[in-house]
C-alpha positions as a printed NumPy array, in Angstrom:
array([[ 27.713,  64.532,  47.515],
       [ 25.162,  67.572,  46.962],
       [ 21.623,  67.256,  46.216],
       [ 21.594,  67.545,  43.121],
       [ 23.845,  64.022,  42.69 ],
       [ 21.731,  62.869,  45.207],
       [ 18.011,  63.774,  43.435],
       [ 19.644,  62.615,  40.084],
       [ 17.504,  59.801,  38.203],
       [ 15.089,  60.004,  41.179],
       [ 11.4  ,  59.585,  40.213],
       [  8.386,  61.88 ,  40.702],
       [  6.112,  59.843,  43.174],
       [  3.598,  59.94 ,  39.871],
       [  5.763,  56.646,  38.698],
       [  5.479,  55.276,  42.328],
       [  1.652,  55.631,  42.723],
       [  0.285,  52.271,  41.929],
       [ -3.543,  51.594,  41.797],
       [ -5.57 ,  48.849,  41.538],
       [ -9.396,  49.304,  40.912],
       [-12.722,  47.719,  40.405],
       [-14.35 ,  48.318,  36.444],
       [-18.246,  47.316,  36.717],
       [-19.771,  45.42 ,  34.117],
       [-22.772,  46.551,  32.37 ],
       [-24.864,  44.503,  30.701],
       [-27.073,  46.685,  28.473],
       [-27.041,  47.421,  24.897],
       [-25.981,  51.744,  23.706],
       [-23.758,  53.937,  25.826],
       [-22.631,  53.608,  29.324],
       [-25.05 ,  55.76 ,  31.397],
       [-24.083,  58.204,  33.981],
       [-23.571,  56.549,  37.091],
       [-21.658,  56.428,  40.244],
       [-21.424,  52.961,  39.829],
       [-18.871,  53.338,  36.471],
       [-17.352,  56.501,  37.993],
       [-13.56 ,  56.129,  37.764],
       [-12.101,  57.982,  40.851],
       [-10.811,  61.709,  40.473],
       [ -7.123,  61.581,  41.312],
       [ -5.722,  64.73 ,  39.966],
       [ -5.604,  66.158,  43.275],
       [ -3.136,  64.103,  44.371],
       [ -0.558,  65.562,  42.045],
       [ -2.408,  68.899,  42.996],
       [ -4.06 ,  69.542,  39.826],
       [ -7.385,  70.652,  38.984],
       [ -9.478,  67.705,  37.065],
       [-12.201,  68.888,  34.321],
       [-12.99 ,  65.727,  33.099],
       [-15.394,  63.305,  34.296],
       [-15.082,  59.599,  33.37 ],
       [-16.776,  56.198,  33.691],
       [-16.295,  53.602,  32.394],
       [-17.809,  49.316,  32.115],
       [-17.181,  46.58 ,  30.52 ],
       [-18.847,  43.927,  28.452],
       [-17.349,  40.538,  27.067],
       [-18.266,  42.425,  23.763],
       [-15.768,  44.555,  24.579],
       [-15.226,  47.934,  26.764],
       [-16.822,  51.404,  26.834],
       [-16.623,  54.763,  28.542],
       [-18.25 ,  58.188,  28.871],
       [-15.964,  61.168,  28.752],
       [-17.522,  64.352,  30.562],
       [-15.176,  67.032,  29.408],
       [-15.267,  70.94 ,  30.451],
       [-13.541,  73.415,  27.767],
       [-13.781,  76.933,  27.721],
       [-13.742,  78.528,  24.835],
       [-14.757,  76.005,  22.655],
       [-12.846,  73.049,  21.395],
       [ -9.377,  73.461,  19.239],
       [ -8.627,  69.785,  17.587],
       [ -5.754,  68.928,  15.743],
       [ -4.162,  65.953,  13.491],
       [ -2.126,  63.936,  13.6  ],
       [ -0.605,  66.572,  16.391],
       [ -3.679,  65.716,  18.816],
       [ -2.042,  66.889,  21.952],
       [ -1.91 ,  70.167,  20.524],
       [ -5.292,  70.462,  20.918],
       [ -8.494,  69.451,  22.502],
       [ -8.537,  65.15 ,  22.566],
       [ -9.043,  62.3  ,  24.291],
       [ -6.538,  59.299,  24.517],
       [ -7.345,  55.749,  26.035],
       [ -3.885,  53.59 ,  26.785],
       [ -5.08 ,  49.465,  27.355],
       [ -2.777,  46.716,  27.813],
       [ -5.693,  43.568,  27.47 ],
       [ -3.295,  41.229,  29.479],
       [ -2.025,  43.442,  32.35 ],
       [  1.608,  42.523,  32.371],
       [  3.146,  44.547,  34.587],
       [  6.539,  42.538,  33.945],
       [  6.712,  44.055,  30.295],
       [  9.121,  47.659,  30.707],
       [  7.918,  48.247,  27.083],
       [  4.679,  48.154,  24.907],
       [  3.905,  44.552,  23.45 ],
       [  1.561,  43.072,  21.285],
       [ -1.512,  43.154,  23.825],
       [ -0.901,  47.176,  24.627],
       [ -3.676,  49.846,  22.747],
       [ -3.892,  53.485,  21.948],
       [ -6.88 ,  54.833,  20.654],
       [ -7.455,  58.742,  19.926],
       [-10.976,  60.337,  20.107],
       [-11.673,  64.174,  18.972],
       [-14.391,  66.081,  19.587],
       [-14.632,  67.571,  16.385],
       [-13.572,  65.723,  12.84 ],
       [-10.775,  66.58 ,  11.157],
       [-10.78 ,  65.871,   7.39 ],
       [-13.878,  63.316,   8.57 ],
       [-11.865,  61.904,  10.981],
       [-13.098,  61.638,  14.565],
       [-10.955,  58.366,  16.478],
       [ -8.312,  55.604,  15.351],
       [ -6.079,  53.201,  17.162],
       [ -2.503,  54.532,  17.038],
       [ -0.636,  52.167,  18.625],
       [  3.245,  51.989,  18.521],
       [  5.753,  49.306,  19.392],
       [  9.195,  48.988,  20.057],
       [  9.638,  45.771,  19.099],
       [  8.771,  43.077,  16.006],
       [  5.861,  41.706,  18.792],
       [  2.786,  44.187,  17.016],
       [ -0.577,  43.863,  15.639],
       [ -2.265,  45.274,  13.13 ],
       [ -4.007,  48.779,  13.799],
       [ -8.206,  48.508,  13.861],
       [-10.011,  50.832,  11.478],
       [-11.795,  53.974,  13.135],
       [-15.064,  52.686,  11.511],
       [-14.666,  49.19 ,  13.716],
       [-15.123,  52.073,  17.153],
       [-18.425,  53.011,  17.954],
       [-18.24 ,  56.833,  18.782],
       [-20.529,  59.473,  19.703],
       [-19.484,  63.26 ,  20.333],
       [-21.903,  65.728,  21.604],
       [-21.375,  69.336,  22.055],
       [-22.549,  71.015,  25.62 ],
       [-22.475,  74.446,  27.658],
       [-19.438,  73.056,  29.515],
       [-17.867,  71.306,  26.791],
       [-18.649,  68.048,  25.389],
       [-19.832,  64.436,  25.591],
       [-18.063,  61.719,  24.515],
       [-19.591,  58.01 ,  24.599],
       [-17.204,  55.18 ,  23.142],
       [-17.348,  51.549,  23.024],
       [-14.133,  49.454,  21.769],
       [-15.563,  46.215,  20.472],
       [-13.304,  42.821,  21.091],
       [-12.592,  42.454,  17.907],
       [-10.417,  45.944,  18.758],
       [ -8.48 ,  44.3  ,  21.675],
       [ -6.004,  42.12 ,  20.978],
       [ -5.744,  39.691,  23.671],
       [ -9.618,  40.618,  25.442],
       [-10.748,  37.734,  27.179],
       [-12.581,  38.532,  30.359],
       [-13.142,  34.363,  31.121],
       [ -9.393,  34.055,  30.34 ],
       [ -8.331,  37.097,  31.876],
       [-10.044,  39.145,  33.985],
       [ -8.058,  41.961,  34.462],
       [ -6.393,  45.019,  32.15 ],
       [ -4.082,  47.599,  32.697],
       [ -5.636,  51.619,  31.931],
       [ -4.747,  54.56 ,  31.564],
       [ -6.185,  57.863,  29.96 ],
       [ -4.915,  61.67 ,  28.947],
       [ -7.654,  64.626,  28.174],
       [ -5.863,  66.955,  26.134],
       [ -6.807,  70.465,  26.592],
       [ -5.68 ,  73.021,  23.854],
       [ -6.092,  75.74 ,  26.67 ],
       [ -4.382,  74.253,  29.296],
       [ -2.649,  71.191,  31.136],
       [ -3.956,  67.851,  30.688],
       [ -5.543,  65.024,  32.812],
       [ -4.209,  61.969,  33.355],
       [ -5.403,  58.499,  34.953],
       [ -3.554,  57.934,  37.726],
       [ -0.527,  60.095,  36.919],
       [  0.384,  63.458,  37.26 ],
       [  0.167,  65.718,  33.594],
       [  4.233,  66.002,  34.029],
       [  4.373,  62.409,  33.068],
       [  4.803,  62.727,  29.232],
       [  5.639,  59.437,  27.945],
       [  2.662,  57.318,  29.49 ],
       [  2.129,  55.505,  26.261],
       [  5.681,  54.307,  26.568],
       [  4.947,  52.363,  30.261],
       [  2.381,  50.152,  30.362],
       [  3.739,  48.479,  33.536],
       [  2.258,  51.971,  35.   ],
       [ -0.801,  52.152,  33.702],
       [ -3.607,  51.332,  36.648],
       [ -4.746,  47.587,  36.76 ],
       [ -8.98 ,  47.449,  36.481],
       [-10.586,  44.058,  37.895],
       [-13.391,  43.3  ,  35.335],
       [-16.177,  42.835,  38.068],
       [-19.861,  41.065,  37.465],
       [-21.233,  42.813,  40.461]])
């Protein structure tokens, strides 16, 4: 047997890497501020890759929120319905964390935020299922979203109410499964906890990184 027969179906340790991780709860009103304490960890240099995007993120039983820190040079490029091809964030949230699910279900989210509008359109849920067990898509107006231009790049604050989340219960269930991408039109993205080679994330939620909603 040669090594290629032997390396054949063999996963990248990206599908291996399995994290489990404390999200804070904040209890204020507006955006998340900028603080250690909702500071998801930086793990692109596991897969050694360089990581341009600083994120936190909190949650409240009114739902959950984040603040992208994104570096661009060049300026932004955004695109749609295409938004990989350019500059764009993408949140992946399965409400119910079930890791025993090999496909997306009825509790699994994917919401797209760009930094600049396209035809007046800045975010929307775009959430796709492989089976009859869906639910109907939120409207972008229902996500409060705030985009702000910097040196570096941009800003982006965003706060997913419940009524968003299918399935978001934090007295019911105090746990969700995460994930993220930064698109970069210049450039590889950055992905939460997987390397950028992993191009079907939205397809796995049994991957995507399980948060503890913590009151501490």
């Amino acid at each position: 047997m040669d090594q290629s027969q032997v390396l054949e179906g063999f996963a990248p340790p990206a599908y291996f890497f399995s994290a489990e991780l404390d999200c804070q709860h904040h209890p204020d009103a507006g955006p998340l501020p900028r603080s250690k304490k909702f500071q998801l960890p930086e793990l692109s240099k596991l897969y050694n890759e360089a990581s341009f995007a600083l994120v936190g993120m909190g949650w409240q039983s009114q739902g959950l929120m984040w603040r992208f820190e994104v570096a661009v040079e060049n300026g932004v490029t955004v695109a749609y319905p295409e938004i990989r091809q350019g500059d764009s964030i993408e949140l992946f949230i399965d409400t119910r964390d079930l890791k025993t699910a090999r496909t997306t279900h009825r509790f699994c989210h994917h919401f797209f935020f760009l930094p600049e509008a396209v035809e007046g359109l800045f975010c929307g849920e775009i959430s796709r299922f492989r089976t009859e067990d869906s639910h109907p898509l939120c409207k972008s107006e229902e996500i409060e979203y705030r985009v702000e231009p910097v040196a570096t790049g941009y800003v982006a604050d965003i706060m997913i109410p419940k009524e968003c989340l299918v399935g978001f219960d934090p007295s019911e269930c105090n746990r969700i499964g995460f994930s993220y991408r930064v698109n970069r039109s210049k450039g590889t993205s950055q992905q939460f906890a997987f390397s950028s080679e992993l191009t079907a994330l939205e397809r796995h939620p049994y991957l995507w990184t399980t948060l503890h909603l913590r009151n501490g």
